[in-house]
Structures are given as C-alpha cells and as structure tokens.
Short mmCIF file of C-alpha atoms in Angstrom, two decimals:
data_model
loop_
_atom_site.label_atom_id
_atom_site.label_comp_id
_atom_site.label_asym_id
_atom_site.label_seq_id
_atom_site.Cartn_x
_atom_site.Cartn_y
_atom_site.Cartn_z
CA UNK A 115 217.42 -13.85 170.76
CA UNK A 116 219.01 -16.75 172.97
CA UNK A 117 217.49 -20.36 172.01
CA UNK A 118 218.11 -21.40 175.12
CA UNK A 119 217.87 -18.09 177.85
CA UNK A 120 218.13 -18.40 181.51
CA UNK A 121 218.00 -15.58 183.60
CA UNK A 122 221.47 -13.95 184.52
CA UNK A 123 223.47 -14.35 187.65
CA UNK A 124 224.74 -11.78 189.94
CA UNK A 125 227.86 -11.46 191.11
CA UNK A 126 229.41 -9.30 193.88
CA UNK A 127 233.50 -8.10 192.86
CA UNK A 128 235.09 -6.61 195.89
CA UNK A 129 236.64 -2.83 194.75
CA UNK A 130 239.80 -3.95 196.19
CA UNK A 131 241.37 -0.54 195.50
CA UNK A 132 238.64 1.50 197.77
CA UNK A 133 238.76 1.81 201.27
CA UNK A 134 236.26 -0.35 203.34
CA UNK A 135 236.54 -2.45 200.07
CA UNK A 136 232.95 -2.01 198.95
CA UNK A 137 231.04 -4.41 196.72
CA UNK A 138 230.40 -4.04 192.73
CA UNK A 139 227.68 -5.53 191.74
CA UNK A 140 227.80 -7.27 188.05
CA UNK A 141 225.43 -9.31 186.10
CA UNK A 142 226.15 -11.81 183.71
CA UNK A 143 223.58 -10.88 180.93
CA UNK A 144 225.35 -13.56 178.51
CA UNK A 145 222.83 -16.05 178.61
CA UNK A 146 219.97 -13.55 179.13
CA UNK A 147 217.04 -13.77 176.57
CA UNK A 148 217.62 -9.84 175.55
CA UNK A 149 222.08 -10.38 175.13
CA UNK A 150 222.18 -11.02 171.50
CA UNK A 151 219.55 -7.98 170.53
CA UNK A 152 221.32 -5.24 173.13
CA UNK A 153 224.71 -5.96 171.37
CA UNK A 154 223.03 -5.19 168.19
CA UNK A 155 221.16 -1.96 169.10
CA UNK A 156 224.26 -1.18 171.13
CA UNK A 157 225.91 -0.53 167.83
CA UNK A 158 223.10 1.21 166.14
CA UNK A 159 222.41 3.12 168.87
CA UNK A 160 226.23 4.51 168.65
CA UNK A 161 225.43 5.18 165.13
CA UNK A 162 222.19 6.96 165.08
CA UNK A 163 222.79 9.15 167.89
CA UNK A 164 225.83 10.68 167.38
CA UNK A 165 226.62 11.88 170.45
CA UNK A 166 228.79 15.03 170.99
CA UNK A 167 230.88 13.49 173.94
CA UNK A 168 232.26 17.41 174.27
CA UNK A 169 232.88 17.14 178.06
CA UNK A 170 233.88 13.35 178.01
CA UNK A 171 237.39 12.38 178.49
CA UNK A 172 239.12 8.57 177.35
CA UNK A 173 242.42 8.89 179.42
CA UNK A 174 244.50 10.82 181.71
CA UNK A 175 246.55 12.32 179.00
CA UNK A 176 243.52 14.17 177.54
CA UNK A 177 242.97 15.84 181.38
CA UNK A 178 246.48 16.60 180.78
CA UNK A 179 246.28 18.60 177.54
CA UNK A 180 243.59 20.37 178.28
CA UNK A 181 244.78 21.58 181.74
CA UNK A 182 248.32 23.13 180.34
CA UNK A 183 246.06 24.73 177.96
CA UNK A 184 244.32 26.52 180.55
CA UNK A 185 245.44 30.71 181.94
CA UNK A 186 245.35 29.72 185.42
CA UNK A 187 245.44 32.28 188.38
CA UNK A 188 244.61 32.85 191.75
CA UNK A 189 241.29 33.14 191.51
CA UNK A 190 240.82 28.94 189.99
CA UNK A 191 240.31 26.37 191.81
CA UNK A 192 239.25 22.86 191.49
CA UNK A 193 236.84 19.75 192.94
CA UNK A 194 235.94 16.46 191.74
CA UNK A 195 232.78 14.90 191.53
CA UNK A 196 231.84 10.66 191.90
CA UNK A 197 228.78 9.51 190.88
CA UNK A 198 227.59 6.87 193.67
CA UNK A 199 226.66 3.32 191.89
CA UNK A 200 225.93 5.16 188.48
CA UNK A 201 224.61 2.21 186.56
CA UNK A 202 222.09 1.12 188.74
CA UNK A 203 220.35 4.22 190.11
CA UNK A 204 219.79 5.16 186.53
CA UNK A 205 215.93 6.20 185.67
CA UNK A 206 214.72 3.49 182.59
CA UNK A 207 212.00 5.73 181.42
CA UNK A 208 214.58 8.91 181.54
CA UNK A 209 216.97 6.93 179.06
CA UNK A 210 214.07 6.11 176.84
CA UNK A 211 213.15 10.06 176.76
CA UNK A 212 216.89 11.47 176.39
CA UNK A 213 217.35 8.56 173.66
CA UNK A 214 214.60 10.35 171.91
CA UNK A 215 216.32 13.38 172.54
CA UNK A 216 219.30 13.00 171.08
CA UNK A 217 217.80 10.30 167.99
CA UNK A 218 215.69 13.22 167.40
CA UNK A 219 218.54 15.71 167.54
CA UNK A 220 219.96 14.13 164.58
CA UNK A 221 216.90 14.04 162.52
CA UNK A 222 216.05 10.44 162.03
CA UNK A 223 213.11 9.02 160.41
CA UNK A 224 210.61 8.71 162.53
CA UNK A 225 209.69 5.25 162.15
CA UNK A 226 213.45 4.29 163.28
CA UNK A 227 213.24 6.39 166.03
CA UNK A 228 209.96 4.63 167.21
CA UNK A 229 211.37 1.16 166.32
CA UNK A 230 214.78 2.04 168.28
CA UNK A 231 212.85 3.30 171.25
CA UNK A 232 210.34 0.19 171.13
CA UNK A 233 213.16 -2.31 171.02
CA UNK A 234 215.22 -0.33 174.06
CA UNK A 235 211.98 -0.35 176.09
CA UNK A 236 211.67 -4.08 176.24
CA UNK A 237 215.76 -4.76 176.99
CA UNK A 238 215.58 -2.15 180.00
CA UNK A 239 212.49 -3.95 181.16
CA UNK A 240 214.48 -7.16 180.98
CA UNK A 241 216.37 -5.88 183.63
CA UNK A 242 215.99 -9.18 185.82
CA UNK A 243 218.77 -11.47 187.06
CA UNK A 244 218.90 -14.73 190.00
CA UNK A 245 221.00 -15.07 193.26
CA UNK A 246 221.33 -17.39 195.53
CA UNK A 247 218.32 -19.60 193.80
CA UNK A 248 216.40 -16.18 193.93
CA UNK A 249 214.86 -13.85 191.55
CA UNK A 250 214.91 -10.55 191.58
CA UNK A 251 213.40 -6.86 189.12
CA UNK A 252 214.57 -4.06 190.51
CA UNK A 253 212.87 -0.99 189.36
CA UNK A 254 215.30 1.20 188.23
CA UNK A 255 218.77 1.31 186.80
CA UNK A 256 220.72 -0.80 183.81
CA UNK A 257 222.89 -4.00 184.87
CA UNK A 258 226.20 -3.69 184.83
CA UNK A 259 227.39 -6.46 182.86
CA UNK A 260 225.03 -5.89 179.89
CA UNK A 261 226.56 -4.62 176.33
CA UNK A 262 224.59 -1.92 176.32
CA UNK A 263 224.83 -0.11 179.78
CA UNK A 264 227.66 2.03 178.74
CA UNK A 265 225.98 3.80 175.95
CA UNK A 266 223.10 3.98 178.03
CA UNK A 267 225.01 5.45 180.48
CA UNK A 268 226.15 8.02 177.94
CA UNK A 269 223.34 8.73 176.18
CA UNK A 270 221.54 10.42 179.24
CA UNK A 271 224.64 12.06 181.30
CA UNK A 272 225.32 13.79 177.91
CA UNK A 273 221.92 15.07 177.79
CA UNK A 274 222.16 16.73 181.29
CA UNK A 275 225.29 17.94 180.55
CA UNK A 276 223.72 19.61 177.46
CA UNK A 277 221.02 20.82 179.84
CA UNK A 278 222.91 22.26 182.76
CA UNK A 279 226.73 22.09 182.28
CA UNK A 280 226.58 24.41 178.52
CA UNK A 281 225.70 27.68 180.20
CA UNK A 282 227.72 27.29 183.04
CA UNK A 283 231.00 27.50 180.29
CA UNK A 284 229.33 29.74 178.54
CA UNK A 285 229.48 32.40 182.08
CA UNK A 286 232.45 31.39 182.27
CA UNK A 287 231.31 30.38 186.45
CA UNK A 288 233.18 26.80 185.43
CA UNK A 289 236.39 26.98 183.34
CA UNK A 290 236.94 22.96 182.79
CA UNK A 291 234.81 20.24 183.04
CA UNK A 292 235.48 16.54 182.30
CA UNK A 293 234.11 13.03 182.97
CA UNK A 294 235.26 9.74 183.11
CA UNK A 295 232.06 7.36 183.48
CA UNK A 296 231.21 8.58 186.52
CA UNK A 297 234.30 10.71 187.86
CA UNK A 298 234.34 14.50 187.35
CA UNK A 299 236.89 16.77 187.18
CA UNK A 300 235.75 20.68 187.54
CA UNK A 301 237.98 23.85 187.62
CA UNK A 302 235.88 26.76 188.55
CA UNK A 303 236.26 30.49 188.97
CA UNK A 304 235.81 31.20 192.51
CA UNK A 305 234.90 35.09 191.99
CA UNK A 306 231.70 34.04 189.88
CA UNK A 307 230.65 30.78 192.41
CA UNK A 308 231.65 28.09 194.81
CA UNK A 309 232.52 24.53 194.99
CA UNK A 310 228.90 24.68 197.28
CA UNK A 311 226.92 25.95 194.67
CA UNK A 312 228.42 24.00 192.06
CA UNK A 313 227.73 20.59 194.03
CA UNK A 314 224.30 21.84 195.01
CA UNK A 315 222.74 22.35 191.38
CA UNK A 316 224.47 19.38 190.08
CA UNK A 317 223.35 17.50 193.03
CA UNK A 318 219.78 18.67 192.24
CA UNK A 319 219.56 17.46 188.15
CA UNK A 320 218.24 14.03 188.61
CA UNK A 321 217.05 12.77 191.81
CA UNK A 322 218.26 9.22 191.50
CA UNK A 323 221.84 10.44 191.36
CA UNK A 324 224.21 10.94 193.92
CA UNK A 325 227.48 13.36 193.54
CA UNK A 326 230.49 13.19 195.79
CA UNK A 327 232.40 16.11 196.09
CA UNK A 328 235.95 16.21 197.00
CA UNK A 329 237.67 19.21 197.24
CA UNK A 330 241.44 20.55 196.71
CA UNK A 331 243.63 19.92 200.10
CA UNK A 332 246.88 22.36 200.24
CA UNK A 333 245.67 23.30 196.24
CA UNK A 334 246.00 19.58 195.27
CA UNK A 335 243.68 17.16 194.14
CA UNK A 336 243.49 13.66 192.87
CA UNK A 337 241.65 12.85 189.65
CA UNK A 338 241.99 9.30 188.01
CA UNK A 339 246.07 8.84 188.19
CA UNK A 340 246.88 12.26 188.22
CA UNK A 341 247.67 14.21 191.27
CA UNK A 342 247.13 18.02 190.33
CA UNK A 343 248.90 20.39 192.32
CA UNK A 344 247.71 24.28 191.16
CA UNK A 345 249.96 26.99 191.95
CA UNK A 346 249.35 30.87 191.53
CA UNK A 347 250.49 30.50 187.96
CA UNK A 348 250.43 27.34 186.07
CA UNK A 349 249.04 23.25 187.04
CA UNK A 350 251.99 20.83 188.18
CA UNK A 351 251.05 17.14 187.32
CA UNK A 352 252.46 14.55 189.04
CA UNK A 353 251.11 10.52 189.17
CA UNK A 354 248.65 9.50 191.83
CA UNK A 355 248.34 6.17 193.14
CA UNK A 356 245.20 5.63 195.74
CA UNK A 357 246.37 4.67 199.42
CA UNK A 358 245.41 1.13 198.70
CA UNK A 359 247.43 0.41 196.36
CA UNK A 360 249.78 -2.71 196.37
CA UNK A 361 252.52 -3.08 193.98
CA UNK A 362 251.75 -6.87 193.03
CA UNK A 363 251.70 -7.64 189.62
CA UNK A 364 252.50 -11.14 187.39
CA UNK A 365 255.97 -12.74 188.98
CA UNK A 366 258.21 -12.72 186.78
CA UNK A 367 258.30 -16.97 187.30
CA UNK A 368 254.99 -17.14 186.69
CA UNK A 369 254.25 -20.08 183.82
CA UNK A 370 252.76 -16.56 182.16
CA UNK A 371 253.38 -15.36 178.50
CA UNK A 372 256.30 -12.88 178.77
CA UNK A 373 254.62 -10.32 176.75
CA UNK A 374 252.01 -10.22 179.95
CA UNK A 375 254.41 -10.17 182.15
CA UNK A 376 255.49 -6.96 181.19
CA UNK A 377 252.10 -5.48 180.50
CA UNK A 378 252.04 -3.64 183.10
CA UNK A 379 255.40 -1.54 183.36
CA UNK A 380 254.45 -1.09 179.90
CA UNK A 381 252.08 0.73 180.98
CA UNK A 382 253.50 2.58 184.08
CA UNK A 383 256.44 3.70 181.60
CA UNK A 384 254.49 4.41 179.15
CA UNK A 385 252.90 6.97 181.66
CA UNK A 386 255.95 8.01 182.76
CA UNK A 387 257.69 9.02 179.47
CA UNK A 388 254.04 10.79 177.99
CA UNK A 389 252.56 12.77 181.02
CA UNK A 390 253.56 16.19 181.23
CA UNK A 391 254.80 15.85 184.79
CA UNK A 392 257.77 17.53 186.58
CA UNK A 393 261.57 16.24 186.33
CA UNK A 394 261.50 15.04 190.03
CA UNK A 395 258.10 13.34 189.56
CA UNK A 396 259.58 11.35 186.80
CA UNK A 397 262.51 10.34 188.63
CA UNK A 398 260.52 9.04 191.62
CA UNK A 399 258.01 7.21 189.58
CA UNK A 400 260.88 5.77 187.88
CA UNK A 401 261.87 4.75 191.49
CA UNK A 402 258.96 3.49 191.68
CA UNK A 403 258.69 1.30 188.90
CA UNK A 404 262.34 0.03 189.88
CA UNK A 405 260.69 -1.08 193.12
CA UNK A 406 257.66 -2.88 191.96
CA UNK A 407 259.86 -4.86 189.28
CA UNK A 408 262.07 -6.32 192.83
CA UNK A 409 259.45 -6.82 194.90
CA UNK A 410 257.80 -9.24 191.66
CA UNK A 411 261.33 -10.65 190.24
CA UNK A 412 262.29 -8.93 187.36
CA UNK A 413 265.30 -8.23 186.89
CA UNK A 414 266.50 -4.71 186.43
CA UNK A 415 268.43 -4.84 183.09
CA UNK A 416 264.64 -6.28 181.52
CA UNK A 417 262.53 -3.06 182.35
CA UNK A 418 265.66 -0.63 181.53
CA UNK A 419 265.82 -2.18 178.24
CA UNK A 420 261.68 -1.72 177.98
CA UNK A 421 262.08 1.66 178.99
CA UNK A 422 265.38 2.18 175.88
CA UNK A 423 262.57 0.24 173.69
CA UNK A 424 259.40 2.35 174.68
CA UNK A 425 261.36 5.60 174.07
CA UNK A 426 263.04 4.45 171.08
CA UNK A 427 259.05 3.37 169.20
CA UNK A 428 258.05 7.02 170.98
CA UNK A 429 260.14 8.98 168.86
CA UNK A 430 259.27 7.27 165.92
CA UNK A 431 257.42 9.05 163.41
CA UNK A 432 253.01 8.41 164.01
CA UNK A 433 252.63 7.58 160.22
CA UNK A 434 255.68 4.27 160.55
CA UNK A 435 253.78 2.75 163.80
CA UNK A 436 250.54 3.18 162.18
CA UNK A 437 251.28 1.69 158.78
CA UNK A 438 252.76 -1.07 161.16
CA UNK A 439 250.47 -1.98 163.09
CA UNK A 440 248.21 -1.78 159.70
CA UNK A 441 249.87 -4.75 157.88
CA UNK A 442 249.01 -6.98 161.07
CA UNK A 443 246.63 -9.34 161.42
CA UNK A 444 246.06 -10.87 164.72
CA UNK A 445 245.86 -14.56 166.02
CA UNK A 446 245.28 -16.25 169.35
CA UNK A 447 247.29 -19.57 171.09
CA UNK A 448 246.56 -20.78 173.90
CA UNK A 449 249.92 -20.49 176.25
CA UNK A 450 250.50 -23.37 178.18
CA UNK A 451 254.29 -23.07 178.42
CA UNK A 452 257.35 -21.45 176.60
CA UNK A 453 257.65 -24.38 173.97
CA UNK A 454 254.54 -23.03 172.62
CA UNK A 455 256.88 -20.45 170.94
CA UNK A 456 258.88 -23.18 168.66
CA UNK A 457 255.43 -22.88 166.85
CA UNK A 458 255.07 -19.30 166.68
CA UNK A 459 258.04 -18.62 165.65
CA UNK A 460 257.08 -20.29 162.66
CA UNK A 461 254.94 -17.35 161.77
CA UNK A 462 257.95 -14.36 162.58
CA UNK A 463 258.10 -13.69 158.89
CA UNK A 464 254.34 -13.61 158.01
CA UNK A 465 252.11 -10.59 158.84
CA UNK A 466 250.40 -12.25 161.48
CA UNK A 467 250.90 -11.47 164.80
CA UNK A 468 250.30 -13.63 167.82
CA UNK A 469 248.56 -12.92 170.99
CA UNK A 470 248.66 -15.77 173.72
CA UNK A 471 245.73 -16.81 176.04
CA UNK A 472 246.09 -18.18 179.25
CA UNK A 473 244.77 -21.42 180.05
CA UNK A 474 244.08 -20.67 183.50
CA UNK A 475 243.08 -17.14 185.12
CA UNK A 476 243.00 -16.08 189.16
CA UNK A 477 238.95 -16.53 188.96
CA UNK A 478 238.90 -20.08 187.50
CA UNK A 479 241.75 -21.06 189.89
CA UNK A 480 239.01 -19.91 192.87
CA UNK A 481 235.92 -20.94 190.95
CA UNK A 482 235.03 -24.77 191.54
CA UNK A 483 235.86 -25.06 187.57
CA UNK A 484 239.41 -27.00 187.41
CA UNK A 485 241.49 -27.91 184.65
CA UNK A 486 243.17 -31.24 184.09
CA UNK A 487 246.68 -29.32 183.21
CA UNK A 488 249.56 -30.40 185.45
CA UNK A 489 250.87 -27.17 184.79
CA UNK A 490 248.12 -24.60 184.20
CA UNK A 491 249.72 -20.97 183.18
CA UNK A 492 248.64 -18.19 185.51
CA UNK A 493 249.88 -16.66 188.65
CA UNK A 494 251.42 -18.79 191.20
#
C-alpha cells in the first residue's frame, strides 16, 4: 500500500484521430491507496488464470496470417465490431464471477482462489478518483489508467467469448473472429446468418456493453491499419490510414535523439516490407512514406538507407537477431543535446546498449511544470 495515498486525478485526452474528436477519459491511479497491490495481483492474476487468448490478436500481422489462411468465396463476407468506452461500462461484480471462472478453470486451491477474489474485490471497489476539487464513485466499470484494467478487461471478454463465440466456429455460421481490446474483426458465412443476427446476439451478451457494427462498403473494410478488400477468390490487403490522419511526426531539427526521430518510419517500413500487401500498395505507401519524411525534413537519402538497413536485418537469420539482442543489456541517459553522445560512445564496445530520455515531452511543455533548460529536447 501507498504511505502517503491521495485519491487519483482524472484526466480527459482528446482521441485526436476520431472524428468529432471525442474525449478519453484516464485516471492517474499512481498515487492511489490500492496502485502498489493491483500491480502485484496484476501479475498473479496473469499467472493463475491462464487464459486461452484463442480469439485475441497482438498486431496487424497476425489478422494478416490468419486471413491468407482462409478458402474464401462468394458466399464470405465480413464486419467489424467497437466496443463503446469498454473499460468503464464494465460490470465489477461480473469480473469478480468470470475471475472465479477461469481461476477455477485451472484448478487452484481454493484458499488462493478466495484470497485472489477477496483482494480484487476491494481494488475494484477503490474505483474512486477527484476532478476539479471534486470527488467522485462511479458504480460500475475499471479506471483506465490502473495496472490492472487490462487483464481485467481480458479476463471477462474471454469468458463471453468462451460462452457465445465457441459454438458459433464450431457451425461454422462465423469463419474468423479476432479482437484487439475492444475492436473486432468477424468474417462470416452469409448462407448460415447475417451481419444482423450476428450484431444482435452479440449485442445482447452483457447489457452494459455496447457493439458498433460497421459493415464491408464495395467488399472492403477497415480493421486496425489494414484495409481488406475481399474478392470472389482470395483477401487483398492493403494499409489503412483513418481520414484524420496527419502526417506530422518529430522534425528532423528537433533537439530530439536521432534514434526517435526515426521511430516512426521505422515503423511505417517496417509495415511496408512485412504485410502481405499487393505490389502497387507497396509502392504507394512507399510514396507515402517519401512524403511524410518532406513535409518533416528528412532528407531522402536517410530513410532510403533505413529502408537498405531494415531489409538487410529482415533477411537475417531469427536465431543471429535473437542471440543479439540477448547479449544486451539496456541503460537510460537523459538527452539533452548531441554532445551527450561523446559519452556514449564510450560504451560502443561494451554490451550495453543505450536508450536516451527526453528531458522535455509535448505534455510538460503545456503543463504549468517548466524546466530551467535553455534548451530543453523535444519538439519545436
């Protein structure tokens, strides 16, 4: 427990990349009386219950797998499914019972089970935070912001997907189904049901949740970064980006670590050299990339030789980048310019390897926190 608790702020994140830009909610549970105990039963939680996570998905590339795996043919289609504020419409004394459910699945004593269940109880009662000077329980739902909401999270959508989702696979009425947190992904067969139906009984598990549906337009859909176009035959990927999206990333003069300058076209060519997509897809998001690097001042020989080096490490054999990455052990400086390197570079030949934090970030530039730096590093 916290020596010192006081009850945990909210704070309202706009979701910049939706339309109408509608508010997250997040609480600060750091300083909250329960933090310290939720971390630890976060991990024993993952632990003792074991979950299956059979229709869960970590990335893109796993939706992409498992789609060219798939027979498709006429008769397929596909919708997605977002769950409306997820975390905080979430029933506390259904989470205690599916906990239960699945810590009794795997056969635990019983007095850890009751001790587990006892100790959960009192966190998702703790449930309180302040704004504005003002205190506030609501009575039902997990904060987002706390480090166990996830698992929470987990623990009882995997239970009603054990409950409701198994024998619709099993009819073979849904071919695929996959979730991200709270974005779905179904491919259905439209001789044995209907996108209606589907959204309907799914709609009608748990009354506190709320499903979205979206269905194909012109046979294509959008599902995380993926746009999936199905034909009579086979799925065509190519790479989504959501109508509000804004190519800004770190300039390239920003007083930024290099390595996080390029972070992110590390990550869009990293995409675009993995994902099964078509030849002219590549090519445009290539184009793409090209574009973002002018628009944010990098020059174009600096992300063609990224793009040489991520290909290069890709067709290196798994077992050499794993024993590499192995024989690392990893450090932090703070960054507050490039001469920081004529100490790092002191440790080239050791097998540490450094990671650089900035000493001043977007947030605490608009908080009323201030540092005394002439020349803070961040984004200018």
């Amino acid at each position: 427990m916290n020596i010192k608790p006081t009850a945990p702020h909210l704070n309202a994140y706009v979701k910049t990349h939706k339309q109408d830009k509608p508010i997250r909610p997040v609480v600060n549970s750091i300083p909250a009386s329960s933090y310290k105990i939720a971390k630890l039963l976060n991990k024993k939680l993952q632990s003792l219950t074991n979950l299956p996570n059979t229709y869960t998905t970590k990335n893109s590339q796993e939706v992409t797998q498992e789609l060219h795996n798939i027979q498709t043919d006429g008769n397929y289609k596909l919708i997605t499914l977002d769950i409306k504020d997820l975390y905080v419409n979430l029933p506390i004394q259904s989470i205690i019972r599916t906990t239960r459910f699945w810590l009794n699945k795997e056969n635990h004593d019983k007095i850890i089970t009751e001790q587990v269940l006892y100790i959960l109880e009192i966190i998702l009662k703790q449930n309180y935070f302040q704004y504005n000077h003002q205190y506030y329980q609501p009575n039902k739902g997990i904060a987002m912001g706390s480090p166990i909401s996830s698992t929470l999270a987990e623990i009882y959508l995997q239970y009603l997907e054990e409950i409701y989702i198994k024998h619709w696979m099993k009819s073979r009425e849904i071919i695929m189904y996959k979730r991200y947190v709270d974005d779905i992904l179904i491919m259905y067969d439209q001789t044995k049901t209907d996108e209606t139906t589907i959204h309907n009984t799914i709609h009608n598990t748990d009354e506190n949740l709320e499903f979205k549906m979206t269905a194909e337009e012109n046979h294509i859909i959008s599902y995380l970064d993926l746009s999936i176009n199905r034909k009579p035959s086979h799925i065509e990927l190519d790479i989504y980006r959501k109508p509000t999206h804004m190519d800004i990333i770190i300039h390239f003069s920003s007083n930024h670590p290099y390595d996080h300058k390029l972070a992110a076209f590390r990550y869009y060519i990293n995409r675009m050299i993995t994902l099964p997509i078509t030849e002219q897809a590549r090519k445009q998001e290539w184009r793409n990339i090209i574009i973002t690097a002018h628009n944010n001042g990098f020059p174009e020989p600096t992300i063609q030789k990224l793009r040489t080096k991520l290909m290069n490490k890709r067709n290196q054999p798994q077992e050499t980048q794993q024993s590499q990455q192995n024989r690392k052990k990893w450090i932090n400086f703070t960054y507050y310019g490039p001469t920081i390197r004529k100490i790092t570079n002191l440790f080239n030949h050791t097998n540490l390897q450094i990671a650089f934090r900035p000493t001043n970030t977007t947030y605490q530039q608009l908080s009323q926190r201030r540092t005394n730096s002439s020349k803070p590093s961040g984004i200018y």
